[in-house]
Short mmCIF file of C-alpha atoms and ligand atoms in Angstrom, two decimals:
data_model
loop_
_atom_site.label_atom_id
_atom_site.label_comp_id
_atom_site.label_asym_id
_atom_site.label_seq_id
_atom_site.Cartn_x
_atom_site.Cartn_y
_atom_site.Cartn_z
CA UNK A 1 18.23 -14.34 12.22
CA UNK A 2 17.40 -11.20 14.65
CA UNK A 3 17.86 -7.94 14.87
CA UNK A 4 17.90 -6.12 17.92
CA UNK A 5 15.89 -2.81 17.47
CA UNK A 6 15.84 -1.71 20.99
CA UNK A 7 17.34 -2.96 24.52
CA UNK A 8 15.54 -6.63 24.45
CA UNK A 9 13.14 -5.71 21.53
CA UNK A 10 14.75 -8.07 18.40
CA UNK A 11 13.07 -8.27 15.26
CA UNK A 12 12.36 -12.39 14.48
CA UNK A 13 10.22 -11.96 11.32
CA UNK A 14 10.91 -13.32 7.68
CA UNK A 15 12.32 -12.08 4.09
CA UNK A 16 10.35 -13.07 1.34
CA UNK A 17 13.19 -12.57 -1.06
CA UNK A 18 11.11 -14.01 -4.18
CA UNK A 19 7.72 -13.13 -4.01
CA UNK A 20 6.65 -11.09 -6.85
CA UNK A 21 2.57 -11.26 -6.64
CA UNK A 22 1.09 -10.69 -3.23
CA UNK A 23 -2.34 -10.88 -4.07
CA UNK A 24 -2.28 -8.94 -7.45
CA UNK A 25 0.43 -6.22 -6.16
CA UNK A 26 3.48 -7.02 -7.95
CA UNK A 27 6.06 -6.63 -5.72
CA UNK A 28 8.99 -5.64 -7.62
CA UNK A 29 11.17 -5.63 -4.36
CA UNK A 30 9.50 -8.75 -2.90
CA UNK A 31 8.42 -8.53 0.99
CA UNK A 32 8.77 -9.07 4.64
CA UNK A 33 6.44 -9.97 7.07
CA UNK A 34 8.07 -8.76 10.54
CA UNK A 35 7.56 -10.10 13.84
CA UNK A 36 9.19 -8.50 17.08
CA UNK A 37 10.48 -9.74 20.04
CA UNK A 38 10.02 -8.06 23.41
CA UNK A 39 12.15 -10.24 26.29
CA UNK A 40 11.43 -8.21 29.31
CA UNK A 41 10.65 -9.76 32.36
CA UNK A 42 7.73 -11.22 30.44
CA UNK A 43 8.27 -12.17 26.89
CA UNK A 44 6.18 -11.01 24.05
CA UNK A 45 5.87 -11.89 20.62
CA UNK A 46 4.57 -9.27 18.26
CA UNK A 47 2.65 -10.43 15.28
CA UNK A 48 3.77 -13.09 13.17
CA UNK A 49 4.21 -14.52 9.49
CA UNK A 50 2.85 -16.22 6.99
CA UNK A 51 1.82 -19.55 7.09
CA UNK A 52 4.36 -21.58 4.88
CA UNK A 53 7.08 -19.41 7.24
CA UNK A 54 6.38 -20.19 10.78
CA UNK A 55 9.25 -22.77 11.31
CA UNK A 56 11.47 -19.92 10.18
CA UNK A 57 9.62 -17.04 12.77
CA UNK A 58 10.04 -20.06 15.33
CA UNK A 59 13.32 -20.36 14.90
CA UNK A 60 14.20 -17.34 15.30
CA UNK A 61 12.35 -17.22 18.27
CA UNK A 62 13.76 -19.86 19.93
CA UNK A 63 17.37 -18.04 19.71
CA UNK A 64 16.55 -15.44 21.92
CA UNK A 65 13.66 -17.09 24.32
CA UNK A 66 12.15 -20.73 25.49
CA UNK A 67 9.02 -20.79 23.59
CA UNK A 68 7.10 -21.88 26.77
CA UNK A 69 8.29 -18.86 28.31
CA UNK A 70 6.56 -16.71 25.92
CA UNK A 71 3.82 -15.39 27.75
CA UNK A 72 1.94 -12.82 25.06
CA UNK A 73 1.29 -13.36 21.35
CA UNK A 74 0.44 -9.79 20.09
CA UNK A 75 -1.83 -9.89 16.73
CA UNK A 76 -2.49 -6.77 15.49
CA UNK A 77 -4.33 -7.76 12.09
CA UNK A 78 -5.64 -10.88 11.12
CA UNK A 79 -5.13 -10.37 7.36
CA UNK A 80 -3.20 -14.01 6.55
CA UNK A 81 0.46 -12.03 5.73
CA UNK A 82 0.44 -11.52 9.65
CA UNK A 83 -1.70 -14.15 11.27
CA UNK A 84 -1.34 -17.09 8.75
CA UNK A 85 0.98 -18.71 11.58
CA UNK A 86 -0.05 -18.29 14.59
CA UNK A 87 -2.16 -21.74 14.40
CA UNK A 88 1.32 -23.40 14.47
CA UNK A 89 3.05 -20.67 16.93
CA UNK A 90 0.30 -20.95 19.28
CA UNK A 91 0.69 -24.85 19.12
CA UNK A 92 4.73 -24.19 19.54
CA UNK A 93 4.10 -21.48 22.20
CA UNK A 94 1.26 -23.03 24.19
CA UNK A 95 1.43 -20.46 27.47
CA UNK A 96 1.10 -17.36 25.87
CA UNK A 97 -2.53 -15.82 25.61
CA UNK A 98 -3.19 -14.21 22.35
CA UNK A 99 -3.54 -10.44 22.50
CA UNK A 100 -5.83 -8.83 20.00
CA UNK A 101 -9.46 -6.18 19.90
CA UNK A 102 -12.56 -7.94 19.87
CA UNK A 103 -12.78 -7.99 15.96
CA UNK A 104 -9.45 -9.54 15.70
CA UNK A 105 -10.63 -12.19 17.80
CA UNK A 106 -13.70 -12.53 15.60
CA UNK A 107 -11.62 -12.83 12.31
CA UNK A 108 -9.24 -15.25 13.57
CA UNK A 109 -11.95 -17.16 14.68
CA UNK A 110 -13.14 -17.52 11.43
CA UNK A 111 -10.16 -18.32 9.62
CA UNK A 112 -8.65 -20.82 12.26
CA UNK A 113 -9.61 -23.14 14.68
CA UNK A 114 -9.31 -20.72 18.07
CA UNK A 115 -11.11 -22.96 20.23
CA UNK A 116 -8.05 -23.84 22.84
CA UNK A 117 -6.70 -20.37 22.39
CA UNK A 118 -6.56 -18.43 25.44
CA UNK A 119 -7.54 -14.91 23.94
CA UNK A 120 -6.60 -11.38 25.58
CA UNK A 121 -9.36 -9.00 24.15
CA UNK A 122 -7.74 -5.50 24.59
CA UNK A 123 -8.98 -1.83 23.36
CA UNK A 124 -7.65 1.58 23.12
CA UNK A 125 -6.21 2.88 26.07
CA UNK A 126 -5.47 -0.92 27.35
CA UNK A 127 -1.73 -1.59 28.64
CA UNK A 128 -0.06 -4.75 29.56
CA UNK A 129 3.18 -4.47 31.90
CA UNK A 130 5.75 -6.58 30.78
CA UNK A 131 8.26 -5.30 33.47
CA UNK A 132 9.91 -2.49 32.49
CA UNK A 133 8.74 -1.68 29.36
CA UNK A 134 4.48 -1.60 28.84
CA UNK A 135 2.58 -2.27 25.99
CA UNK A 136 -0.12 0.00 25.43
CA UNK A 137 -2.55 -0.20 22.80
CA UNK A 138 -4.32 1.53 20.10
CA UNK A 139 -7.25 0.71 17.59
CA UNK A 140 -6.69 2.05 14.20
CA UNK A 141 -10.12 0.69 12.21
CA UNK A 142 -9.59 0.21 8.64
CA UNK A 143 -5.76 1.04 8.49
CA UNK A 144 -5.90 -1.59 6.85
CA UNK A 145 -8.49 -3.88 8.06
CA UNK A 146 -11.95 -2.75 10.61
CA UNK A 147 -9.86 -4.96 13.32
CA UNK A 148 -6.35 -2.99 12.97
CA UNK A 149 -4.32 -2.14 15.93
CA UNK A 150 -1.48 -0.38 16.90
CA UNK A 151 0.86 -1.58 19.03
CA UNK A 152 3.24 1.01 21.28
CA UNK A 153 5.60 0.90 24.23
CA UNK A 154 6.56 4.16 25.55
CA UNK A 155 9.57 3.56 27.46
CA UNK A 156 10.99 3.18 24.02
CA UNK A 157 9.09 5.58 22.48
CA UNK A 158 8.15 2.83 19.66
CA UNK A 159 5.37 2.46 17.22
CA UNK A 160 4.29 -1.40 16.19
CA UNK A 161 2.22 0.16 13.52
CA UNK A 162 0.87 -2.52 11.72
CA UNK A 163 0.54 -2.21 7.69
CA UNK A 164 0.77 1.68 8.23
CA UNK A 165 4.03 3.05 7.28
CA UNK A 166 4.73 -0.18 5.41
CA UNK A 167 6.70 -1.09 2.49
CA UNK A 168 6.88 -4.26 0.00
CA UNK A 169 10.79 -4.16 0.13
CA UNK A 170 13.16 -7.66 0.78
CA UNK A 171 16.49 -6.72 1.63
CA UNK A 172 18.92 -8.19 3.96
CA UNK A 173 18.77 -5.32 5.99
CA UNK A 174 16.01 -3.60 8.71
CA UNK A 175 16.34 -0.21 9.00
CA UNK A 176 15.72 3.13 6.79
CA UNK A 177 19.14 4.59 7.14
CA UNK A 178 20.57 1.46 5.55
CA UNK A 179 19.14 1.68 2.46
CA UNK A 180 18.56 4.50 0.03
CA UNK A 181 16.11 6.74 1.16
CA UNK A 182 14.57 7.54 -2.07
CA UNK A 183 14.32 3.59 -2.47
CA UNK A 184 12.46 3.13 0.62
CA UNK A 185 10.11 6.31 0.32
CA UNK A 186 9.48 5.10 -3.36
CA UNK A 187 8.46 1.93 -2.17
CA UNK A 188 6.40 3.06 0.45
CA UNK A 189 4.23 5.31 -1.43
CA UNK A 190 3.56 2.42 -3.46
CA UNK A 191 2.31 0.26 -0.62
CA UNK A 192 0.54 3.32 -0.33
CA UNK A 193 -1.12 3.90 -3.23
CA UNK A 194 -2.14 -0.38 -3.76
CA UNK A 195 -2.96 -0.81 0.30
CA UNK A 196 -3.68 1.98 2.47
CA UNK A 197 -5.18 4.70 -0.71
CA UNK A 198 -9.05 4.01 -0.15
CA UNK A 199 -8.44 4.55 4.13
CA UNK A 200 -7.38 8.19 3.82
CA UNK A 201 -9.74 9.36 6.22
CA UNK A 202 -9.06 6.54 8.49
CA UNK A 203 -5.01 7.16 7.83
CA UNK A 204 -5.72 11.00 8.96
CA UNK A 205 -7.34 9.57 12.02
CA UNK A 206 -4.85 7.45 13.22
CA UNK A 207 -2.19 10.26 12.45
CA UNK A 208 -3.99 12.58 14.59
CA UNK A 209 -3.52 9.47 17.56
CA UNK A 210 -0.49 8.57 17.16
CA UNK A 211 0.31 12.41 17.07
CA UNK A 212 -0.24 12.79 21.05
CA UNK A 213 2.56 9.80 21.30
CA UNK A 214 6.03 10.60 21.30
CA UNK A 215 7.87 8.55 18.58
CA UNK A 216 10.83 7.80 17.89
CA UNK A 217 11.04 4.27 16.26
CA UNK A 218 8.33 2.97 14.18
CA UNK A 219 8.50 -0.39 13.64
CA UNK A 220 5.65 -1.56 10.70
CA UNK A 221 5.08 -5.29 9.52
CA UNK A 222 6.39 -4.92 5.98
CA UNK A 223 9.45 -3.52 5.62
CA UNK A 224 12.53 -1.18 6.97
CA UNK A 225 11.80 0.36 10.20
CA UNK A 226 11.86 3.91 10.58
CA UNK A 227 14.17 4.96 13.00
CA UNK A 228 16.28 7.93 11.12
CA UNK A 229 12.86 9.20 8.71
CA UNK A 230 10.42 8.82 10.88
CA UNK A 231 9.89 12.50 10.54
CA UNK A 232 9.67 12.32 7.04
CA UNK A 233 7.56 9.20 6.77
CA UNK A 234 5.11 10.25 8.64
CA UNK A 235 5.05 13.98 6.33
CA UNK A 236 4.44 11.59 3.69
CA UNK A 237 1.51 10.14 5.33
CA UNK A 238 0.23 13.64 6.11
CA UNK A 239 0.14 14.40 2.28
CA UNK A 240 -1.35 10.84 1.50
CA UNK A 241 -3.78 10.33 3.38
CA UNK A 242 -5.42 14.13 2.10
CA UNK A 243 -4.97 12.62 -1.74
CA UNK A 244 -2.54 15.60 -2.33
CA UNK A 245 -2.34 15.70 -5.37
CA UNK A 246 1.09 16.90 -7.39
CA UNK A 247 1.18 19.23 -10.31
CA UNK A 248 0.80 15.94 -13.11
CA UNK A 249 -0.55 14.67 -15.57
CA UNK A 250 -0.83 10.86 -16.76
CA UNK A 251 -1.64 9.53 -19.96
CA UNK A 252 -2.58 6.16 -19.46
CA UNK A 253 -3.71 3.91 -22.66
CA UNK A 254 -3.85 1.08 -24.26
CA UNK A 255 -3.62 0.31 -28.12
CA UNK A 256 -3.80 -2.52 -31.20
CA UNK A 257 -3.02 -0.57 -34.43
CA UNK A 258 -0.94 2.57 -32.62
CA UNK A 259 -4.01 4.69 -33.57
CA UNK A 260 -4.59 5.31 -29.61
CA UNK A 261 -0.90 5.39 -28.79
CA UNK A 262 -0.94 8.24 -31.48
CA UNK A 263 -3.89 9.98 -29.91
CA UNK A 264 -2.03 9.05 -26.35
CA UNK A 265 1.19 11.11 -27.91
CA UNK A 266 0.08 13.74 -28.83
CA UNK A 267 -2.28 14.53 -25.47
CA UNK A 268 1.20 13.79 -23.76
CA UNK A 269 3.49 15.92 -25.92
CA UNK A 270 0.38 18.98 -24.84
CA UNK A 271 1.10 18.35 -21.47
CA UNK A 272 4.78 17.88 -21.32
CA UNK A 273 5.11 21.64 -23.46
CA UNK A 274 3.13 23.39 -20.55
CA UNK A 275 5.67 22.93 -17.92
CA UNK A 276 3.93 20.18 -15.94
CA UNK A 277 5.09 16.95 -15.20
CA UNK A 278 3.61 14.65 -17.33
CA UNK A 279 3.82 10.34 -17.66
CA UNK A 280 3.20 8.33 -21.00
CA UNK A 281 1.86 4.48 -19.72
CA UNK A 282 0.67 1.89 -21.46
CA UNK A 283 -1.23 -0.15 -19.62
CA UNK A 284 -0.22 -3.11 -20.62
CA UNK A 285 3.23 -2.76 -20.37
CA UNK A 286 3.31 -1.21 -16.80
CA UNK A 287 0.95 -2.91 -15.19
CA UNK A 288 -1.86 -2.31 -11.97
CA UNK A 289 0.61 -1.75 -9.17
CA UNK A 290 2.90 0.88 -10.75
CA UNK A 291 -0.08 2.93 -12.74
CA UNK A 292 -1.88 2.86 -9.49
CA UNK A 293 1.20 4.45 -8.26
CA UNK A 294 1.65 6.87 -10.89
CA UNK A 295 -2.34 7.70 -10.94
CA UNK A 296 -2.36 8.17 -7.03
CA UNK A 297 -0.48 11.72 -7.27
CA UNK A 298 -1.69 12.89 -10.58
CA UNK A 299 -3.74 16.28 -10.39
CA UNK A 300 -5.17 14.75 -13.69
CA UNK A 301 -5.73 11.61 -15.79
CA UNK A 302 -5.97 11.00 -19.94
CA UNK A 303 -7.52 7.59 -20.08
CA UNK A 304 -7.70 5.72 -23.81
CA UNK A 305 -8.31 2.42 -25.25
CA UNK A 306 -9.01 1.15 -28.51
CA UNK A 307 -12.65 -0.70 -29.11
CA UNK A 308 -11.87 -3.93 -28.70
CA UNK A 309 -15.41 -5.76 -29.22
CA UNK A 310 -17.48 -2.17 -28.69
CA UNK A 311 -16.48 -2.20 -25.55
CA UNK A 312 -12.56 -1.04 -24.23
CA UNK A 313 -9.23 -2.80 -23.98
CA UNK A 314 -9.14 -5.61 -20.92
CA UNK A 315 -6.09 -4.40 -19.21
CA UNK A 316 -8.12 -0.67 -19.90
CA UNK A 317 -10.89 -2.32 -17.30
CA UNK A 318 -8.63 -4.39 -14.99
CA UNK A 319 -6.81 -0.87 -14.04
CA UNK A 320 -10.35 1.30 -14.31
CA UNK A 321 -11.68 -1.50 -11.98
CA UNK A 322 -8.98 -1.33 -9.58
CA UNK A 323 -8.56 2.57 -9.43
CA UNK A 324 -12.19 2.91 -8.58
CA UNK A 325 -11.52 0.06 -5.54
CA UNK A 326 -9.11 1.86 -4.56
CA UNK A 327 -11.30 4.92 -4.56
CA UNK A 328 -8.65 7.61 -6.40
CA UNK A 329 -11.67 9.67 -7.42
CA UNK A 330 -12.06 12.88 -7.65
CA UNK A 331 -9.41 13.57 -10.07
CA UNK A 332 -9.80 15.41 -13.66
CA UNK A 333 -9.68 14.28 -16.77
CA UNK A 334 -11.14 12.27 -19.84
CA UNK A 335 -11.60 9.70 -22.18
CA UNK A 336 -10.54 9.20 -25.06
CA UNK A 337 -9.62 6.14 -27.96
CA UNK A 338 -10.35 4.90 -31.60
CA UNK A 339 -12.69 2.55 -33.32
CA UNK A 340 -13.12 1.27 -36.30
CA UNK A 341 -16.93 0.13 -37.13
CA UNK A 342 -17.99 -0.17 -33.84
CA UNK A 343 -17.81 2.81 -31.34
CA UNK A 344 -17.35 1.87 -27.50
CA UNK A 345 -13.95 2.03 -25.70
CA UNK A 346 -13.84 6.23 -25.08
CA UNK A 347 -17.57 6.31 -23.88
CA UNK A 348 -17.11 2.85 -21.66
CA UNK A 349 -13.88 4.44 -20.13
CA UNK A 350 -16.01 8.24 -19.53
CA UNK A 351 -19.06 6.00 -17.95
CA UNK A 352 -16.01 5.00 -15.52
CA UNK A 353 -15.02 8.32 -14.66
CA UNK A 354 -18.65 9.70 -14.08
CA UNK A 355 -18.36 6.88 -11.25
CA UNK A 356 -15.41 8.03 -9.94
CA UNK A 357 -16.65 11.34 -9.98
CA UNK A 358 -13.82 12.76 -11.82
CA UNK A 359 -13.84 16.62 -13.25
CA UNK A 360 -14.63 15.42 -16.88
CA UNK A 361 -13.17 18.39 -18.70
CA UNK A 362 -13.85 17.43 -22.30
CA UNK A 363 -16.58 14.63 -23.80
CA UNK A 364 -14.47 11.85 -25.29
CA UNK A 365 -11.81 12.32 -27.86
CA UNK A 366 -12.07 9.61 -30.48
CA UNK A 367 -10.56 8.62 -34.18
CA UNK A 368 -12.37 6.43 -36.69
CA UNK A 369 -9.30 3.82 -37.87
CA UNK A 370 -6.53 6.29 -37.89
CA UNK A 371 -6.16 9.67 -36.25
CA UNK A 372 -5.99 12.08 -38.83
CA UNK A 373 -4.42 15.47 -38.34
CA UNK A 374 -6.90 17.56 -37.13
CA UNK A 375 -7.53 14.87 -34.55
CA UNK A 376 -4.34 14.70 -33.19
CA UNK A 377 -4.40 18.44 -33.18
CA UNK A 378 -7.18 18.34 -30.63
CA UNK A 379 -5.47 15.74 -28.83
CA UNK A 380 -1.94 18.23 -28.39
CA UNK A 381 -5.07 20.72 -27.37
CA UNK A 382 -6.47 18.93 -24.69
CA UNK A 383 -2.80 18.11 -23.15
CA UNK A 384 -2.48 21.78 -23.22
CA UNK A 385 -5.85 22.07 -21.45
CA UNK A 386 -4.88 18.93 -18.69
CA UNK A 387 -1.80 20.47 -17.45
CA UNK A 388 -3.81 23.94 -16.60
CA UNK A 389 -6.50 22.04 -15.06
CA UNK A 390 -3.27 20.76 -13.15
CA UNK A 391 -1.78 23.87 -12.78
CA UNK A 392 -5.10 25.20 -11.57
CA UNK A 393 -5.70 22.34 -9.24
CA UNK A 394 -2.42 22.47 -7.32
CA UNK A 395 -2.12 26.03 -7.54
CA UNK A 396 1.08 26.14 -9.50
CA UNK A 397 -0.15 28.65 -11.73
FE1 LIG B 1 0.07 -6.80 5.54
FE2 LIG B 1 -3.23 -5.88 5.60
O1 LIG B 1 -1.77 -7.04 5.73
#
C-alpha cells in the first residue's frame, strides 16, 4: 500500500494497527512507522520500519521501484521504530548507500552489523540531487535522539521531520485533513508530552531552523502528515517546546481506604469553585501516558498517596519517576496523603518535588486513618489556593 504525497514522493511505511505498549507509552491509537518514497531520476528511500515489518516496507517498495534501483537509503534516527529494518532492506536493496550524520552512523553501528554498508555521512547544509527534486539536510540533536536529522526537499517545499511533529495514531488514512483535527492535535500533544517534553530547548532550536525553510508539507515518521495544519502544528510546537503552561490544575492520587481520594476531593472541588480548569486522576486508573499528558500543561500539580509501607503508593513513584525523566519541573504545587501508624507517602512525594524544583506552596497535607473535617477543610483551602497560584502563573487573573 502507498500513498502518493507529492509528484513521485509515495509514502511505503507500515500501520501498526494493534500495538498498545511502545516501550511503556500506551498507545491508545496504536502507531505507524512511515517510510517515503522519492522516485526521481534517482530513487530514494526515506527511513524505514521496524524490524518484524520490513517484508511489508519492501513490498511496498517494490510496487513503485526495482529495489536494485534504489540508490539512497535515508536514516534519519537510529532509534529501532525507524532503523530496526534496514539490516534486511539494505540486504534487499544492496546499491543504495545509506545516508545518515556521523552519530547515526555510530549508533547503527552498534546495534547492527554495518560492516558491508556503504555509508553516506552527511551534515547540515549537505544536499544530494536526485534530479529534479534535492534533498537537503538538517541536524536536529536531541529531537529526539543526539543523532536526529531532518530531512527536506525544497522543490516541494517538504519537511521529513523525523519524530518531531509526530503522533502515535493507526488509521487507514495519511493525512491531517482526513481525520478529525482535534483527534490528531490530541494525539500529538501526547507524543509530545511522553517523547519530545524533556527536548524543549532543543524543539525551540530546531523551530527556529526549520523557520528560515518554506513549508508546506511536513511529513513526520509516526503518524498523519501535515499538509492542511501545518500552521497550526507547528503553533503547537511553539507553545510546547516553552512548557506553556495553561490555566490548570491536576489532582493526581492514589488511594487504599478512600481516605486520600477524600483528601484528593476536596483539594479538587477548591479548585474547580475558583474558575480554573481543574482534573481529578487516579493514578492507577489512568495510567503514565495520559497523566503525563494531563501534567504536561498544568500551571499546577496536587500530588497524594496513601503510606503504603512508610513509604508512597507504587503507581505514586512509577508516575513521580517518569515526570521527573521527562523533566516537567518547574511547576507548583504539593504533597499531600494519609497514614495510619506509619507516616511516609506525603513527605516521600514533597522530597520528589524539591527535585523537580517545583513552587512548593504548602508543606504536606496529611490525615491520620481518616480525614476528619477540619482536614478536608484545609484540603478545599489549598484547591482554593492552587488555582490562584494558577491564575497567577498564567496571568488569568
Ligand atoms: Fe520514533 Fe525516537 O523514535
Amino acid at each position: 500500500m502507498s500513498t502518493t504525497l507529492k509528484e513521485n514522493i509515495h509514502w511505503v511505511g507500515f500501520v501498526d494497527w494493534n500495538i498498545r505498549d511502545f516501550h511503556s507509552y500506551h498507545t491508545t491509537k496504536g502507531a505507524t512507522y512511515n517510510s517515503y518514497l522519492i522516485t526521481d531520476e534517482k530513487t530514494a528511500l526515506i527511513d524505514t520500519v521496524k524490524a518484524p515489518f520490513w517484508k511489508d516496507l519492501l513490498n511496498n517498495i517494490k510496487k513503485l521501484a526495482d529495489p536494485n534501483k534504489v540508490d539512497y537509503i535515508v536514516c534519519n534516527h537510529a532509534e529501532p521504530d525507524h532503523s530496526g529494518a534496514l539490516p534486511e532492506i539494505v540486504k534487499n536493496i544492496p546499491n543504495a548507500k545509506v545516508v545518515c550524520d556521523k552519530k547515526c552512523s555510530e549508533i547503527l553501528s552498534a546495534y547492527y552489523d554495518t560492516s558491508n554498508w556503504n555509508f553516506e555521512i552527511v551534515k547540515t547544509g549537505d544536499t544530494i540531487s536526485l534530479g529534479k527534486k534535492t534533498l537537503s539536510f538538517l541536524e536536529t540533536p536531541l529531537v529526539h535522539w543526539p543523532e536526529s536529522l531532518m530531512t527536506y526537499i525544497p522543490e516541494d517545499k517538504l519537511l521529513f521531520s523525523m519524530d518531531g511533529f509526530g503522533q502515535h495514531y493507526a488509521t487507514s488514512f495519511r493525512f491531517d485533513d482526513e481525520v478529525e483535527l482535534e483527534e490528531v492535535m490530541k494525539q500529538a500533544k501526547t507524543y509530545y508530552a511522553n517523547i519530545v517534553m524533556p527536548y524543549g530547548k532543543q524543539v525551540g532550536n530546531t523551530l527556529k531552523a526549520a523557520g528560515t525553510l518554506d513549508i508546506e508539507m511536513i511529513a513526520p515518521s509516526h503518524g498523519l502528515i501535515w499538509r492542511t495544519h501545518v500552521d497550526k502544528i507547528v503553533k503547537a510546537y511553539q507553545d510546547w517546546a516553552i512548557n506553556k503552561p495553561k490555566c490548570k490544575v491536576a489532582v493526581v492520587y492514589d488511594t487504599m481506604w478512600n481516605s486520600t481520594e477524600l483528601m484528593a476531593k476536596a483539594i479538587y472541588e477548591g479548585a474547580r469553585d475558583s474558575d480554573v480548569e481543574a482534573t481529578f486522576l487516579k493514578i492507577r486508573e489512568v495510567g503514565n501516558t495520559a497523566l503525563a499528558t494531563e501534567i504536561f500543561d498544568s500551571a499546577c500539580v496536587a500530588w497524594g498517596s496513601a503510606t503504603l509501607n512508610q513509604g508512597m503508593m507504587p503507581d505514586v513513584a512509577s508516575i513521580l519517576t517518569y515526570m521527573q525523566g521527562l523533566k516537567a519541573d518547574g511547576k507548583s504545587g504539593f504533597a499531600f496523603g494519609s497514614f495510619g501508624w506509619g507516616r511516609g507517602a506525603p513527605e516521600a512525594i514533597n522530597k520528589y518535588l524539591e527535585e523537580m524544583k517545583y513552587d512548593i506552596i504548602i508543606p504536606p497535607l496529611k490525615a491520620k486513618w481518616l480525614p476528619e473535617e477540619d482536614v478536608l477543610q484545609s484540603c478545599y483551602e489549598a484547591g482554593i489556593h492552587l488555582a490562584a497560584k494558577a491564575k497567577e502563573i498564567t496571568g488569568s487573573n
